[in-house]
Amino acid sequence: MTAAPAPIDVGLRIDVDTLRGTRLGVPGLLRVLEKHGVAGTFYFSVGPDNMGRHLWRLLKPGFLWKMLRSNAASLYGLDILLRGTFWPGPIIADKAGDAIIAAAQHGHEIGFHAWDHHRWQTRVEQMSPEDMERSISRGCDALSGLLGQPIRTTAVAGWRATESTIEVKQALGFDYNSDCRGDSIFIPVVSGAEMAPQVPVTLPTYDEIIGIDGVDDSVFNERILDGIKPDALNVYTIHAEVEGIARVELFDRLLSLAAARGIRFRPLCELLQGVDIASLPRDRIQPRQMPGREGWVSWQGAA
Ligand SMILES: [Zn+2]
């Protein structure tokens, strides 16, 4: 008689970028996650929803191709694509605080994603450390004000962190952050100083692989599950705007298929439990291009 294979733990990160994702996507995800008894880490955007400014990026051919490939209007909703283009973006924490509180009440870990997601993603390289500090503090204050508890973890918008971002976050004292792509939990080293642990994302997101190399919804879940490696760090990111709304049934099926394979999704903080910090690799955070994503994203790299 052979023993059942050991369960594989996978960190589940849920990014919430927009007002629509918070209002509609978060309740949808809470229902599906509860149905499967799964908890994850929600990273919330809380300030002005200016994601509609993405519309201007249609002028760039790479972005236009991605929008067509992923059928962005049906995936994200036209209101998201237009938001902030013709009128000022609404403050998400003011308009949809109930959904954020509900996520915490359902037992999920809550972290900070962005004050102004669009501004961070497009302008982080031009932001001064003081500007970054204001943006992160303002957002964390709004989030902790809603929840009545301090925020212990953050994840930059668009996987765009510079070394300066990591130093700013260190001064704000978070337990750990998830700011980059990579393959193991590590200690980032910036200017010779060791920073709080990073839990990198290891798997691709829906919009990064859909429509490429024959990947459509009929094979998407298998593609993700096949990328999960036993005896390695596995972290998967979903978006409230996608897996909570237009692809909620696809995500529901992913959770069923994962359970059948012995895969357990967990909040990121649980991946750090029992980890010996001294034994973690010391690495750098470096900008890199990646398939399916426009411009650079932060990667774990050798120090
Ligand atoms: Zn995001």
Short mmCIF file of C-alpha atoms and ligand atoms in Angstrom, two decimals:
data_model
loop_
_atom_site.label_atom_id
_atom_site.label_comp_id
_atom_site.label_asym_id
_atom_site.label_seq_id
_atom_site.Cartn_x
_atom_site.Cartn_y
_atom_site.Cartn_z
CA MET A 1 0.00 0.00 0.00
CA THR A 2 1.46 3.34 -0.98
CA ALA A 3 0.96 6.42 1.17
CA ALA A 4 -0.99 9.35 -0.30
CA PRO A 5 1.36 12.02 -1.67
CA ALA A 6 2.09 14.87 0.75
CA PRO A 7 -0.12 17.91 0.18
CA ILE A 8 1.45 20.78 -1.72
CA ASP A 9 1.02 24.26 -0.21
CA VAL A 10 0.47 27.12 -2.65
CA GLY A 11 0.33 30.76 -1.55
CA LEU A 12 -2.83 32.43 -2.86
CA ARG A 13 -2.58 36.13 -3.47
CA ILE A 14 -5.67 38.12 -4.47
CA ASP A 15 -4.93 41.55 -5.95
CA VAL A 16 -7.73 44.10 -5.97
CA ASP A 17 -6.96 47.01 -8.28
CA THR A 18 -10.25 48.86 -8.84
CA LEU A 19 -13.56 49.97 -7.35
CA ARG A 20 -15.43 47.48 -9.53
CA GLY A 21 -13.14 44.65 -8.43
CA THR A 22 -13.70 45.59 -4.78
CA ARG A 23 -17.48 45.95 -5.04
CA LEU A 24 -18.27 43.02 -7.33
CA GLY A 25 -15.19 40.83 -7.48
CA VAL A 26 -14.44 40.56 -3.75
CA PRO A 27 -17.93 39.29 -2.75
CA GLY A 28 -17.79 36.81 -5.66
CA LEU A 29 -14.42 35.50 -4.50
CA LEU A 30 -15.46 35.33 -0.85
CA ARG A 31 -18.33 33.02 -1.83
CA VAL A 32 -16.12 30.71 -3.91
CA LEU A 33 -13.29 30.64 -1.37
CA GLU A 34 -15.70 29.86 1.46
CA LYS A 35 -17.28 27.06 -0.58
CA HIS A 36 -13.87 25.39 -0.89
CA GLY A 37 -12.68 26.25 2.64
CA VAL A 38 -9.74 28.22 1.22
CA ALA A 39 -8.11 31.33 2.72
CA GLY A 40 -5.70 33.65 0.94
CA THR A 41 -4.07 37.07 1.18
CA PHE A 42 -6.03 40.00 -0.26
CA TYR A 43 -3.95 43.00 -1.31
CA PHE A 44 -6.27 46.00 -1.60
CA SER A 45 -6.00 49.24 -3.56
CA VAL A 46 -7.76 51.88 -1.47
CA GLY A 47 -7.28 55.35 -2.97
CA PRO A 48 -8.53 56.90 -6.24
CA ASP A 49 -9.48 54.46 -8.99
CA ASN A 50 -7.74 55.92 -12.03
CA MET A 51 -7.32 52.68 -13.90
CA GLY A 52 -9.20 54.15 -16.85
CA ARG A 53 -6.07 56.07 -17.70
CA HIS A 54 -4.94 52.72 -19.07
CA LEU A 55 -7.10 53.63 -22.02
CA TRP A 56 -4.41 56.01 -23.20
CA ARG A 57 -2.02 53.11 -23.29
CA LEU A 58 -4.09 51.69 -26.13
CA LEU A 59 -1.92 53.98 -28.21
CA LYS A 60 0.95 51.58 -27.53
CA PRO A 61 0.81 48.56 -29.87
CA GLY A 62 1.89 46.01 -27.24
CA PHE A 63 -0.88 47.05 -24.92
CA LEU A 64 -3.45 47.08 -27.70
CA TRP A 65 -2.49 43.51 -28.60
CA LYS A 66 -2.83 42.42 -24.97
CA MET A 67 -6.25 44.03 -24.67
CA LEU A 68 -7.46 42.26 -27.79
CA ARG A 69 -5.87 38.96 -26.79
CA SER A 70 -7.55 38.92 -23.39
CA ASN A 71 -10.76 40.59 -24.61
CA ALA A 72 -10.23 43.23 -21.95
CA ALA A 73 -13.61 44.94 -22.20
CA SER A 74 -15.48 41.76 -21.26
CA LEU A 75 -12.80 40.77 -18.75
CA TYR A 76 -12.54 43.99 -16.81
CA GLY A 77 -15.75 45.85 -17.74
CA LEU A 78 -15.93 49.02 -19.79
CA ASP A 79 -16.41 51.16 -16.67
CA ILE A 80 -12.94 50.14 -15.44
CA LEU A 81 -11.37 50.95 -18.78
CA LEU A 82 -12.96 54.40 -18.77
CA ARG A 83 -12.51 55.16 -15.06
CA GLY A 84 -10.43 58.23 -14.38
CA THR A 85 -10.30 59.16 -18.05
CA PHE A 86 -13.20 61.57 -18.19
CA TRP A 87 -13.88 62.16 -14.50
CA PRO A 88 -11.78 62.01 -11.29
CA GLY A 89 -11.39 58.54 -9.82
CA PRO A 90 -13.51 57.71 -6.74
CA ILE A 91 -11.75 56.78 -3.47
CA ILE A 92 -12.16 52.99 -3.19
CA ALA A 93 -11.95 52.78 0.62
CA ASP A 94 -14.80 55.32 0.90
CA LYS A 95 -17.05 53.66 -1.68
CA ALA A 96 -16.45 49.96 -0.98
CA GLY A 97 -15.10 49.68 2.56
CA ASP A 98 -17.74 47.03 3.36
CA ALA A 99 -16.22 44.57 0.92
CA ILE A 100 -12.75 45.10 2.41
CA ILE A 101 -14.07 44.53 5.94
CA ALA A 102 -15.96 41.43 4.75
CA ALA A 103 -12.73 39.91 3.42
CA ALA A 104 -11.12 40.31 6.85
CA GLN A 105 -14.20 38.90 8.58
CA HIS A 106 -14.01 35.81 6.35
CA GLY A 107 -10.59 35.06 7.85
CA HIS A 108 -8.38 36.16 4.97
CA GLU A 109 -5.09 37.93 5.52
CA ILE A 110 -5.33 41.59 4.45
CA GLY A 111 -2.46 43.53 2.94
CA PHE A 112 -1.92 46.84 1.16
CA HIS A 113 -1.60 46.96 -2.63
CA ALA A 114 -1.75 50.62 -3.70
CA TRP A 115 -3.09 54.06 -2.92
CA ASP A 116 -3.37 54.97 -6.62
CA HIS A 117 -2.67 51.74 -8.54
CA HIS A 118 -2.36 53.39 -11.92
CA ARG A 119 -0.05 56.17 -10.76
CA TRP A 120 2.26 53.73 -8.96
CA GLN A 121 2.44 51.37 -11.90
CA THR A 122 3.25 54.08 -14.43
CA ARG A 123 5.29 56.52 -12.35
CA VAL A 124 7.19 54.64 -9.65
CA GLU A 125 10.55 55.29 -11.31
CA GLN A 126 9.93 59.05 -11.12
CA MET A 127 8.65 58.99 -7.51
CA SER A 128 10.94 60.26 -4.74
CA PRO A 129 11.30 58.17 -1.55
CA GLU A 130 9.14 60.79 0.22
CA ASP A 131 6.48 60.48 -2.46
CA MET A 132 6.48 56.67 -2.14
CA GLU A 133 6.35 56.92 1.65
CA ARG A 134 3.33 59.26 1.47
CA SER A 135 1.52 56.96 -0.94
CA ILE A 136 2.12 53.79 1.12
CA SER A 137 1.40 55.44 4.50
CA ARG A 138 -1.78 57.07 3.25
CA GLY A 139 -3.08 53.78 1.88
CA CYS A 140 -2.12 51.73 4.94
CA ASP A 141 -3.75 54.34 7.21
CA ALA A 142 -6.98 54.11 5.21
CA LEU A 143 -6.90 50.30 5.30
CA SER A 144 -6.01 49.96 8.98
CA GLY A 145 -8.67 52.59 9.78
CA LEU A 146 -11.30 50.40 8.14
CA LEU A 147 -10.10 47.19 9.76
CA GLY A 148 -9.05 48.49 13.19
CA GLN A 149 -5.76 46.63 12.93
CA PRO A 150 -2.27 47.44 11.62
CA ILE A 151 -1.23 46.32 8.13
CA ARG A 152 1.61 43.79 8.26
CA THR A 153 2.20 43.06 4.57
CA THR A 154 2.21 44.89 1.22
CA ALA A 155 2.53 44.12 -2.49
CA VAL A 156 3.40 46.90 -4.97
CA ALA A 157 1.10 47.56 -7.93
CA GLY A 158 2.20 45.91 -11.17
CA TRP A 159 5.17 44.15 -9.50
CA ARG A 160 7.01 47.45 -9.76
CA ALA A 161 9.36 47.99 -6.84
CA THR A 162 12.68 49.78 -7.07
CA GLU A 163 15.44 49.32 -4.46
CA SER A 164 14.30 52.65 -3.04
CA THR A 165 10.76 51.23 -2.64
CA ILE A 166 12.15 48.35 -0.58
CA GLU A 167 14.04 50.77 1.69
CA VAL A 168 10.92 52.93 2.17
CA LYS A 169 8.89 49.84 3.12
CA GLN A 170 11.62 48.71 5.51
CA ALA A 171 11.39 52.02 7.39
CA LEU A 172 7.60 51.52 7.69
CA GLY A 173 8.22 48.17 9.43
CA PHE A 174 6.15 45.55 7.57
CA ASP A 175 6.63 41.89 8.55
CA TYR A 176 7.11 40.77 4.95
CA ASN A 177 6.21 41.89 1.42
CA SER A 178 5.36 40.38 -1.96
CA ASP A 179 6.79 42.80 -4.51
CA CYS A 180 8.34 40.65 -7.20
CA ARG A 181 8.43 37.48 -9.27
CA GLY A 182 10.91 34.75 -8.37
CA ASP A 183 11.26 31.21 -7.11
CA SER A 184 11.95 31.22 -3.35
CA ILE A 185 11.29 33.23 -0.22
CA PHE A 186 14.33 35.48 0.22
CA ILE A 187 15.85 38.40 2.08
CA PRO A 188 16.38 41.35 -0.28
CA VAL A 189 19.68 43.15 0.17
CA VAL A 190 19.72 46.87 -0.67
CA SER A 191 22.92 48.92 -0.29
CA GLY A 192 24.35 46.16 1.89
CA ALA A 193 21.38 46.15 4.29
CA GLU A 194 19.07 43.17 4.82
CA MET A 195 15.35 43.88 4.46
CA ALA A 196 12.12 42.12 5.47
CA PRO A 197 11.46 38.80 3.67
CA GLN A 198 9.97 38.79 0.18
CA VAL A 199 7.43 36.15 -0.87
CA PRO A 200 7.69 36.29 -4.69
CA VAL A 201 4.97 35.20 -7.10
CA THR A 202 6.08 32.09 -9.00
CA LEU A 203 3.13 31.37 -11.34
CA PRO A 204 1.74 33.44 -14.24
CA THR A 205 -1.52 35.40 -13.96
CA TYR A 206 -4.55 34.83 -16.20
CA ASP A 207 -3.89 37.82 -18.43
CA GLU A 208 -0.23 36.86 -18.90
CA ILE A 209 -0.85 33.52 -20.61
CA ILE A 210 -4.40 33.57 -21.97
CA GLY A 211 -4.45 33.72 -25.76
CA ILE A 212 -0.77 32.73 -26.06
CA ASP A 213 0.45 29.34 -27.37
CA GLY A 214 -3.07 27.99 -27.65
CA VAL A 215 -4.00 28.66 -24.00
CA ASP A 216 -7.74 29.29 -23.72
CA ASP A 217 -10.16 28.81 -20.83
CA SER A 218 -10.52 25.09 -21.60
CA VAL A 219 -6.86 24.40 -20.74
CA PHE A 220 -6.00 27.35 -18.49
CA ASN A 221 -6.55 25.60 -15.15
CA GLU A 222 -4.45 22.56 -16.15
CA ARG A 223 -1.69 24.89 -17.31
CA ILE A 224 -1.59 26.61 -13.90
CA LEU A 225 -1.78 23.38 -11.90
CA ASP A 226 0.96 21.77 -14.04
CA GLY A 227 3.22 24.70 -13.11
CA ILE A 228 2.94 23.92 -9.39
CA LYS A 229 6.07 22.13 -8.16
CA PRO A 230 6.29 19.93 -5.07
CA ASP A 231 9.23 20.85 -2.81
CA ALA A 232 9.43 24.40 -4.16
CA LEU A 233 7.82 27.76 -3.40
CA ASN A 234 4.50 28.14 -5.23
CA VAL A 235 2.62 31.44 -5.17
CA TYR A 236 -0.35 32.17 -7.43
CA THR A 237 -1.96 35.58 -8.01
CA ILE A 238 -5.56 36.13 -9.06
CA HIS A 239 -7.36 39.44 -9.60
CA ALA A 240 -10.73 40.31 -8.09
CA GLU A 241 -11.53 42.01 -11.43
CA VAL A 242 -11.04 38.75 -13.36
CA GLU A 243 -11.40 35.62 -11.19
CA GLY A 244 -14.03 37.35 -9.01
CA ILE A 245 -16.28 38.44 -11.90
CA ALA A 246 -16.00 37.24 -15.52
CA ARG A 247 -13.88 34.14 -14.69
CA VAL A 248 -15.40 33.23 -11.31
CA GLU A 249 -16.60 29.80 -12.54
CA LEU A 250 -13.21 29.05 -14.03
CA PHE A 251 -11.62 29.83 -10.65
CA ASP A 252 -14.23 27.71 -8.86
CA ARG A 253 -13.19 24.77 -11.08
CA LEU A 254 -9.50 25.50 -10.41
CA LEU A 255 -10.09 25.09 -6.68
CA SER A 256 -11.87 21.75 -7.22
CA LEU A 257 -9.11 20.45 -9.52
CA ALA A 258 -6.43 21.66 -7.10
CA ALA A 259 -8.01 19.85 -4.15
CA ALA A 260 -8.15 16.63 -6.20
CA ARG A 261 -4.40 16.97 -6.79
CA GLY A 262 -3.65 17.49 -3.09
CA ILE A 263 -2.92 21.19 -3.55
CA ARG A 264 -3.78 23.47 -0.61
CA PHE A 265 -4.02 27.21 -1.17
CA ARG A 266 -2.87 29.25 1.85
CA PRO A 267 -2.44 32.89 2.87
CA LEU A 268 1.13 34.05 2.21
CA CYS A 269 1.85 34.58 5.93
CA GLU A 270 1.44 30.82 6.46
CA LEU A 271 4.25 30.10 3.97
CA LEU A 272 6.57 31.97 6.33
CA GLN A 273 5.60 29.97 9.41
CA GLY A 274 8.52 27.91 10.69
CA VAL A 275 10.89 29.40 8.11
CA ASP A 276 14.37 30.00 9.50
CA ILE A 277 15.09 33.59 8.39
CA ALA A 278 18.86 33.08 8.79
CA SER A 279 18.79 30.28 6.23
CA LEU A 280 16.96 32.26 3.51
CA PRO A 281 18.90 33.30 0.41
CA ARG A 282 20.13 36.91 0.27
CA ASP A 283 19.15 38.28 -3.15
CA ARG A 284 18.52 41.52 -4.98
CA ILE A 285 15.36 42.92 -6.53
CA GLN A 286 15.95 43.69 -10.20
CA PRO A 287 13.85 45.01 -13.08
CA ARG A 288 13.28 42.53 -15.91
CA GLN A 289 11.04 42.15 -18.97
CA MET A 290 8.65 39.22 -19.01
CA PRO A 291 6.32 37.63 -21.57
CA GLY A 292 2.69 38.75 -21.39
CA ARG A 293 3.45 41.95 -19.50
CA GLU A 294 4.29 45.40 -20.85
CA GLY A 295 7.49 47.05 -19.59
CA TRP A 296 9.52 45.85 -16.61
CA VAL A 297 8.59 43.95 -13.47
CA SER A 298 10.67 43.27 -10.35
CA TRP A 299 12.44 39.92 -10.13
CA GLN A 300 14.41 38.09 -7.53
CA GLY A 301 18.04 38.06 -8.68
CA ALA A 302 21.38 36.93 -7.32
CA ALA A 303 22.94 39.50 -4.96
ZN ZN B 1 -2.63 45.19 -9.07
#
